[in-house]
Short mmCIF file of C-alpha atoms and ligand atoms in Angstrom, two decimals:
data_model
loop_
_atom_site.label_atom_id
_atom_site.label_comp_id
_atom_site.label_asym_id
_atom_site.label_seq_id
_atom_site.Cartn_x
_atom_site.Cartn_y
_atom_site.Cartn_z
CA UNK A 6 -4.14 -21.11 -67.72
CA UNK A 7 -4.09 -23.83 -70.50
CA UNK A 8 -3.09 -22.56 -73.74
CA UNK A 9 -4.11 -24.99 -75.97
CA UNK A 10 -7.29 -26.68 -75.63
CA UNK A 11 -4.09 -29.67 -75.63
CA UNK A 12 -3.77 -29.53 -72.53
CA UNK A 13 -8.10 -30.51 -71.60
CA UNK A 14 -8.81 -34.04 -70.29
CA UNK A 15 -10.56 -36.19 -71.11
CA UNK A 16 -13.67 -34.46 -73.24
CA UNK A 17 -12.35 -35.93 -77.05
CA UNK A 18 -15.86 -35.15 -78.75
CA UNK A 19 -16.64 -31.12 -77.47
CA UNK A 20 -12.71 -30.81 -78.07
CA UNK A 21 -12.32 -32.38 -81.55
CA UNK A 22 -16.27 -30.64 -82.08
CA UNK A 23 -14.26 -27.32 -81.16
CA UNK A 24 -11.16 -27.63 -82.92
CA UNK A 25 -12.60 -27.97 -85.60
CA UNK A 26 -15.15 -25.24 -85.36
CA UNK A 27 -12.14 -22.35 -84.92
CA UNK A 28 -9.98 -24.16 -87.55
CA UNK A 29 -9.44 -20.87 -89.96
CA UNK A 30 -12.21 -20.24 -92.61
CA UNK A 31 -14.31 -22.95 -90.23
CA UNK A 32 -18.32 -23.73 -91.83
CA UNK A 33 -18.83 -25.31 -88.95
CA UNK A 34 -18.82 -22.02 -86.64
CA UNK A 35 -21.46 -21.42 -85.07
CA UNK A 36 -22.94 -18.15 -83.44
CA UNK A 37 -23.60 -19.14 -79.62
CA UNK A 38 -22.09 -21.43 -77.58
CA UNK A 39 -23.19 -23.35 -73.96
CA UNK A 40 -20.18 -25.70 -71.93
CA UNK A 41 -22.42 -26.99 -69.21
CA UNK A 42 -21.23 -29.78 -66.19
CA UNK A 43 -20.58 -30.29 -63.10
CA UNK A 44 -18.71 -27.47 -61.37
CA UNK A 45 -14.67 -28.06 -61.51
CA UNK A 46 -15.29 -30.02 -65.63
CA UNK A 47 -12.87 -26.63 -66.48
CA UNK A 48 -16.08 -24.53 -68.42
CA UNK A 49 -15.04 -20.92 -67.44
CA UNK A 50 -10.88 -22.72 -68.55
CA UNK A 51 -11.92 -23.65 -72.03
CA UNK A 52 -14.96 -20.50 -72.65
CA UNK A 53 -10.92 -19.25 -72.74
CA UNK A 54 -9.22 -21.13 -74.58
CA UNK A 55 -11.70 -20.75 -77.27
CA UNK A 56 -11.91 -17.64 -76.82
CA UNK A 57 -8.78 -17.76 -77.73
CA UNK A 58 -8.59 -19.13 -80.64
CA UNK A 59 -11.55 -17.43 -82.24
CA UNK A 60 -9.21 -14.32 -82.19
CA UNK A 61 -6.36 -15.84 -82.67
CA UNK A 62 -4.64 -15.18 -86.58
CA UNK A 63 -2.54 -18.36 -86.90
CA UNK A 64 -2.73 -20.55 -90.30
CA UNK A 65 -3.04 -23.90 -88.71
CA UNK A 66 -4.03 -25.54 -85.57
CA UNK A 67 -5.96 -22.43 -83.13
CA UNK A 68 -4.83 -20.64 -81.01
CA UNK A 69 -1.32 -21.09 -82.37
CA UNK A 70 0.14 -19.53 -78.66
CA UNK A 71 2.47 -16.88 -80.55
CA UNK A 72 0.80 -14.63 -83.09
CA UNK A 73 0.34 -11.03 -81.95
CA UNK A 74 -3.78 -12.34 -80.74
CA UNK A 75 -3.19 -14.78 -79.18
CA UNK A 76 0.36 -13.58 -77.30
CA UNK A 77 -2.23 -10.64 -75.54
CA UNK A 78 -5.21 -13.42 -74.60
CA UNK A 79 -2.73 -15.54 -72.45
CA UNK A 80 -1.24 -12.29 -71.88
CA UNK A 81 -2.32 -10.57 -68.17
CA UNK A 82 -4.53 -7.50 -69.95
CA UNK A 83 -6.27 -10.48 -72.05
CA UNK A 84 -7.92 -9.97 -75.83
CA UNK A 85 -9.58 -6.38 -76.28
CA UNK A 86 -11.92 -8.99 -78.15
CA UNK A 87 -11.89 -10.99 -75.73
CA UNK A 88 -14.93 -9.54 -73.34
CA UNK A 89 -16.23 -11.61 -70.11
CA UNK A 90 -19.61 -11.02 -68.20
CA UNK A 91 -19.77 -12.50 -64.75
CA UNK A 92 -22.29 -12.03 -61.72
CA UNK A 93 -21.15 -8.33 -59.74
CA UNK A 94 -19.27 -9.12 -56.68
CA UNK A 95 -21.81 -9.99 -53.39
CA UNK A 96 -24.37 -10.66 -56.29
CA UNK A 97 -26.41 -13.49 -56.82
CA UNK A 98 -27.72 -13.11 -60.02
CA UNK A 99 -27.09 -11.11 -63.52
CA UNK A 100 -28.01 -8.21 -63.06
CA UNK A 101 -30.12 -6.69 -66.78
CA UNK A 102 -28.56 -3.74 -67.53
CA UNK A 103 -25.04 -6.34 -67.46
CA UNK A 104 -27.00 -7.68 -70.04
CA UNK A 105 -28.13 -5.08 -72.34
CA UNK A 106 -24.64 -3.04 -72.03
CA UNK A 107 -22.85 -6.71 -73.64
CA UNK A 108 -25.51 -6.09 -75.93
CA UNK A 109 -24.91 -3.71 -76.57
CA UNK A 110 -21.38 -4.14 -77.20
CA UNK A 111 -22.13 -7.25 -79.31
CA UNK A 112 -23.66 -4.32 -82.09
CA UNK A 113 -20.11 -2.57 -81.79
CA UNK A 114 -16.85 -3.18 -84.66
CA UNK A 115 -14.29 -5.40 -83.01
CA UNK A 116 -11.09 -3.15 -82.36
CA UNK A 117 -7.94 -5.45 -84.17
CA UNK A 118 -9.63 -8.41 -86.18
CA UNK A 119 -11.98 -9.72 -87.93
CA UNK A 120 -14.45 -11.12 -84.55
CA UNK A 121 -15.26 -10.41 -81.42
CA UNK A 122 -16.48 -13.66 -78.82
CA UNK A 123 -18.61 -12.70 -75.40
CA UNK A 124 -19.01 -14.94 -72.75
CA UNK A 125 -20.95 -15.16 -70.10
CA UNK A 126 -20.14 -17.39 -67.73
CA UNK A 127 -22.68 -19.18 -64.53
CA UNK A 128 -24.96 -18.51 -66.75
CA UNK A 129 -27.04 -20.17 -65.06
CA UNK A 130 -27.62 -17.52 -62.45
CA UNK A 131 -29.59 -14.80 -65.32
CA UNK A 132 -33.15 -14.65 -64.02
CA UNK A 133 -35.57 -14.35 -67.00
CA UNK A 134 -35.98 -10.15 -67.16
CA UNK A 135 -31.91 -10.71 -68.38
CA UNK A 136 -32.30 -13.60 -69.82
CA UNK A 137 -35.10 -11.91 -71.99
CA UNK A 138 -33.04 -8.94 -73.10
CA UNK A 139 -30.10 -11.30 -74.56
CA UNK A 140 -32.65 -13.34 -76.37
CA UNK A 141 -32.81 -12.09 -79.12
CA UNK A 142 -28.96 -10.69 -79.92
CA UNK A 143 -28.36 -14.52 -78.62
CA UNK A 144 -30.08 -15.98 -81.64
CA UNK A 145 -29.03 -13.05 -84.69
CA UNK A 146 -25.86 -11.74 -84.19
CA UNK A 147 -23.90 -9.69 -86.01
CA UNK A 148 -21.44 -12.30 -87.68
CA UNK A 149 -19.64 -11.38 -86.24
CA UNK A 150 -19.76 -12.32 -82.92
CA UNK A 151 -19.89 -15.46 -80.97
CA UNK A 152 -21.64 -16.27 -77.88
CA UNK A 153 -19.51 -18.42 -75.85
CA UNK A 154 -21.90 -18.94 -72.31
CA UNK A 155 -20.92 -21.17 -69.22
CA UNK A 156 -23.44 -22.98 -66.75
CA UNK A 157 -23.13 -25.27 -64.02
CA UNK A 158 -26.61 -26.15 -63.86
CA UNK A 159 -28.53 -26.80 -66.88
CA UNK A 160 -31.84 -26.43 -64.96
CA UNK A 161 -32.07 -23.56 -63.60
CA UNK A 162 -30.75 -21.91 -66.81
CA UNK A 163 -33.84 -20.59 -68.45
CA UNK A 164 -35.38 -22.37 -70.89
CA UNK A 165 -35.01 -19.60 -74.24
CA UNK A 166 -31.78 -20.40 -73.48
CA UNK A 167 -29.99 -24.04 -74.55
CA UNK A 168 -31.93 -23.74 -77.99
CA UNK A 169 -30.56 -20.73 -78.73
CA UNK A 170 -27.43 -22.34 -78.45
CA UNK A 171 -24.68 -25.23 -79.46
CA UNK A 172 -25.92 -27.27 -75.68
CA UNK A 173 -21.17 -28.77 -75.46
CA UNK A 174 -21.95 -30.98 -71.85
CA UNK A 175 -18.20 -31.69 -69.87
CA UNK A 176 -17.85 -34.52 -67.83
CA UNK A 177 -15.09 -35.00 -65.04
CA UNK A 178 -12.82 -37.92 -66.46
CA UNK A 179 -12.24 -41.38 -65.21
CA UNK A 180 -9.54 -41.19 -62.56
CA UNK A 181 -7.06 -42.53 -64.78
CA UNK A 182 -7.27 -40.14 -67.24
CA UNK A 183 -7.18 -37.15 -64.19
CA UNK A 184 -4.20 -38.68 -62.50
CA UNK A 185 -1.94 -38.18 -65.99
CA UNK A 186 -3.89 -35.11 -66.38
CA UNK A 187 -2.72 -33.55 -62.89
CA UNK A 188 0.93 -35.65 -63.69
CA UNK A 189 1.56 -32.78 -66.63
CA UNK A 190 0.72 -30.04 -65.62
CA UNK A 191 1.97 -30.10 -62.23
CA UNK A 192 4.95 -32.17 -63.22
CA UNK A 193 7.76 -31.09 -60.28
CA UNK A 194 4.84 -31.32 -57.45
CA UNK A 195 5.99 -34.55 -55.07
CA UNK A 196 3.63 -38.02 -55.48
CA UNK A 197 2.57 -38.04 -51.94
CA UNK A 198 0.36 -34.53 -53.04
CA UNK A 199 -0.20 -35.29 -56.56
CA UNK A 200 -2.13 -38.84 -55.08
CA UNK A 201 -3.40 -36.73 -52.17
CA UNK A 202 -4.98 -34.35 -54.10
CA UNK A 203 -6.63 -37.39 -56.38
CA UNK A 204 -8.26 -38.25 -53.64
CA UNK A 205 -8.97 -35.10 -52.35
CA UNK A 206 -10.53 -34.46 -56.20
CA UNK A 207 -12.41 -37.48 -56.22
CA UNK A 208 -12.26 -37.24 -59.72
CA UNK A 209 -12.44 -33.89 -60.51
CA UNK A 210 -9.41 -31.88 -61.59
CA UNK A 211 -11.06 -28.67 -60.55
CA UNK A 212 -11.10 -29.27 -56.74
CA UNK A 213 -7.94 -31.46 -56.66
CA UNK A 214 -6.00 -28.75 -58.31
CA UNK A 215 -7.45 -26.09 -55.47
CA UNK A 216 -6.09 -28.59 -52.60
CA UNK A 217 -2.99 -28.86 -55.07
CA UNK A 218 -2.66 -25.02 -54.44
CA UNK A 219 -4.51 -24.41 -51.63
CA UNK A 220 -2.15 -25.65 -48.79
CA UNK A 221 -4.40 -25.10 -45.68
CA UNK A 222 -7.15 -26.69 -47.91
CA UNK A 223 -5.09 -29.81 -48.59
CA UNK A 224 -3.95 -29.92 -45.14
CA UNK A 225 -7.71 -29.60 -43.42
CA UNK A 226 -8.58 -32.21 -46.16
CA UNK A 227 -5.19 -34.79 -44.00
CA UNK A 228 -7.01 -34.50 -41.29
CA UNK A 229 -10.17 -35.07 -42.46
CA UNK A 230 -8.76 -38.00 -43.63
CA UNK A 231 -7.05 -38.66 -40.43
CA UNK A 232 -10.05 -38.49 -37.99
CA UNK A 233 -12.67 -41.37 -40.60
CA UNK A 234 -9.35 -43.80 -39.60
CA UNK A 235 -9.57 -43.23 -36.63
CA UNK A 236 -12.56 -43.76 -36.82
CA UNK A 237 -13.07 -46.56 -39.11
CA UNK A 238 -10.22 -47.45 -36.37
CA UNK A 239 -11.57 -47.19 -33.15
CA UNK A 240 -8.92 -44.96 -31.63
CA UNK A 241 -9.73 -42.52 -30.01
CA UNK A 242 -6.96 -40.02 -29.24
CA UNK A 243 -6.01 -39.84 -33.21
CA UNK A 244 -9.41 -38.78 -33.60
CA UNK A 245 -8.67 -36.11 -30.10
CA UNK A 246 -5.44 -35.22 -31.76
CA UNK A 247 -6.97 -34.04 -34.75
CA UNK A 248 -9.64 -32.70 -32.60
CA UNK A 249 -7.76 -30.79 -30.71
CA UNK A 250 -5.89 -28.57 -33.49
CA UNK A 251 -9.04 -27.43 -34.49
CA UNK A 252 -9.75 -25.41 -31.19
CA UNK A 253 -10.20 -21.62 -31.35
CA UNK A 254 -10.69 -21.68 -35.87
CA UNK A 255 -13.90 -21.49 -36.83
CA UNK A 256 -13.46 -21.70 -40.61
CA UNK A 257 -10.91 -24.39 -40.02
CA UNK A 258 -13.71 -26.24 -38.20
CA UNK A 259 -16.24 -25.50 -41.03
CA UNK A 260 -13.85 -26.52 -43.07
CA UNK A 261 -12.95 -29.63 -42.15
CA UNK A 262 -16.64 -30.91 -40.96
CA UNK A 263 -16.82 -30.45 -45.18
CA UNK A 264 -14.65 -32.53 -46.11
CA UNK A 265 -14.96 -35.37 -43.64
CA UNK A 266 -18.63 -35.04 -45.07
CA UNK A 267 -17.40 -35.82 -48.39
CA UNK A 268 -15.65 -38.16 -47.70
CA UNK A 269 -18.47 -39.80 -45.68
CA UNK A 270 -20.76 -39.54 -48.69
CA UNK A 271 -18.29 -41.10 -50.81
CA UNK A 272 -17.85 -43.97 -48.05
CA UNK A 273 -20.65 -45.00 -47.92
CA UNK A 274 -21.55 -44.72 -51.62
CA UNK A 275 -18.10 -46.56 -52.09
CA UNK A 276 -19.48 -49.34 -53.95
CA UNK A 277 -21.01 -47.67 -56.65
CA UNK A 278 -17.38 -45.13 -57.07
CA UNK A 279 -13.88 -46.27 -58.93
CA UNK A 280 -12.14 -48.40 -56.44
CA UNK A 281 -9.47 -45.29 -56.53
CA UNK A 282 -12.16 -42.63 -55.62
CA UNK A 283 -11.88 -43.73 -50.57
CA UNK A 284 -9.65 -45.14 -49.00
CA UNK A 285 -10.25 -48.98 -49.25
CA UNK A 286 -9.86 -49.42 -45.27
CA UNK A 287 -11.97 -46.50 -44.46
CA UNK A 288 -14.72 -48.40 -47.11
CA UNK A 289 -14.63 -51.59 -45.43
CA UNK A 290 -14.19 -50.14 -41.78
CA UNK A 291 -16.81 -47.53 -42.00
CA UNK A 292 -20.94 -49.20 -43.10
CA UNK A 293 -23.41 -46.27 -45.02
CA UNK A 294 -25.44 -46.55 -41.86
CA UNK A 295 -22.26 -45.90 -40.25
CA UNK A 296 -21.82 -43.24 -42.56
CA UNK A 297 -25.56 -41.37 -43.16
CA UNK A 298 -25.00 -41.04 -38.91
CA UNK A 299 -21.79 -39.58 -39.50
CA UNK A 300 -23.20 -37.25 -41.81
CA UNK A 301 -26.58 -35.88 -39.37
CA UNK A 302 -23.86 -35.71 -36.80
CA UNK A 303 -22.35 -33.28 -39.29
CA UNK A 304 -25.65 -31.29 -40.03
CA UNK A 305 -26.69 -31.13 -36.38
CA UNK A 306 -22.61 -29.24 -35.22
CA UNK A 307 -23.12 -27.01 -38.38
CA UNK A 308 -26.65 -26.10 -36.86
CA UNK A 309 -24.97 -25.64 -33.24
CA UNK A 310 -22.05 -23.25 -34.36
CA UNK A 311 -24.38 -20.97 -35.52
CA UNK A 312 -25.20 -20.35 -32.31
CA UNK A 313 -22.30 -18.82 -30.00
CA UNK A 314 -21.19 -21.98 -28.36
CA UNK A 315 -17.82 -22.34 -27.30
CA UNK A 316 -15.63 -24.18 -29.33
CA UNK A 317 -14.03 -26.79 -27.09
CA UNK A 318 -17.30 -27.77 -25.88
CA UNK A 319 -18.74 -27.51 -29.10
CA UNK A 320 -15.74 -30.30 -29.52
CA UNK A 321 -15.83 -32.44 -26.82
CA UNK A 322 -19.37 -33.00 -27.55
CA UNK A 323 -18.04 -33.66 -31.45
CA UNK A 324 -15.44 -36.12 -30.25
CA UNK A 325 -17.94 -37.92 -28.13
CA UNK A 326 -21.25 -37.95 -30.41
CA UNK A 327 -17.95 -39.26 -32.93
CA UNK A 328 -16.48 -42.40 -30.19
CA UNK A 329 -20.47 -43.26 -30.17
CA UNK A 330 -21.22 -43.45 -33.90
CA UNK A 331 -17.48 -45.89 -34.28
CA UNK A 332 -18.68 -47.84 -30.87
CA UNK A 333 -22.85 -48.85 -31.78
CA UNK A 334 -23.44 -52.17 -33.91
CA UNK A 335 -23.39 -51.54 -37.10
ZN1 ZN B 10 -2.79 -17.15 -82.37
#
């Protein structure tokens, strides 16, 4: 996890606003912040850094990383005055009881310092009832409390919530900035691994990190790339060789299809994306119409996977259809 605002990529205006708000004795601090933006832009990480800054007792830039409060914030148990609420395992919405519990917590004095921070991750999962339970305290929290909400999809959030918060939008940083960030966060990673993670992430740092840390996901992505390259080059044998690796691995095949689908989608939109997002050779040989046909094929295969079709039959069908798409004049 990051230990300060410095390590965060891009989003300089949001960062400087939060830095200023968290400074000792700041006049700019507000009682509720809403961090929103696409998944993978670092909202939860930033919420944790901001929470640490708000309970930090250091004199200079906060979080200082040195004071006893920071040691707790960045330690394994966390700081007792930072409470994070997320939807329970297996649930897609915030139960209203959980929001009531958070509300009760807001009225209990902080145990250590002067301030208590209450974080709600994925606030868009609140339904009308849980949002209602939060409204009053969100509007006028006790003076010691700061709320931080994160949200992937502002449109899904009950509209009464954003008006009671300071909304701050996080963006995906420019590819070059994302690359610099990855290089500094993973100085020991081999360059080809970093390149691949950048490509897999498609400019999204969260996704790139997942590929760096998850060997299987990275290998599957590399296979999806080989699959599309084999298609682009009309190399049927290579295509079959990649698919053969997924014989008997339905989960892997699902992941392969989803990575291939995303690559095909990016290829179709290559003209509108930053130049380094997609290998140029792919964009040159897989036309938008072919990418669209591939997308429909993948939907079709996913549909068939729900029935108990044998894996080898499915792979043979997929290979045949992919070959057909490549041979069709477009
Ligand atoms: Zn500190």
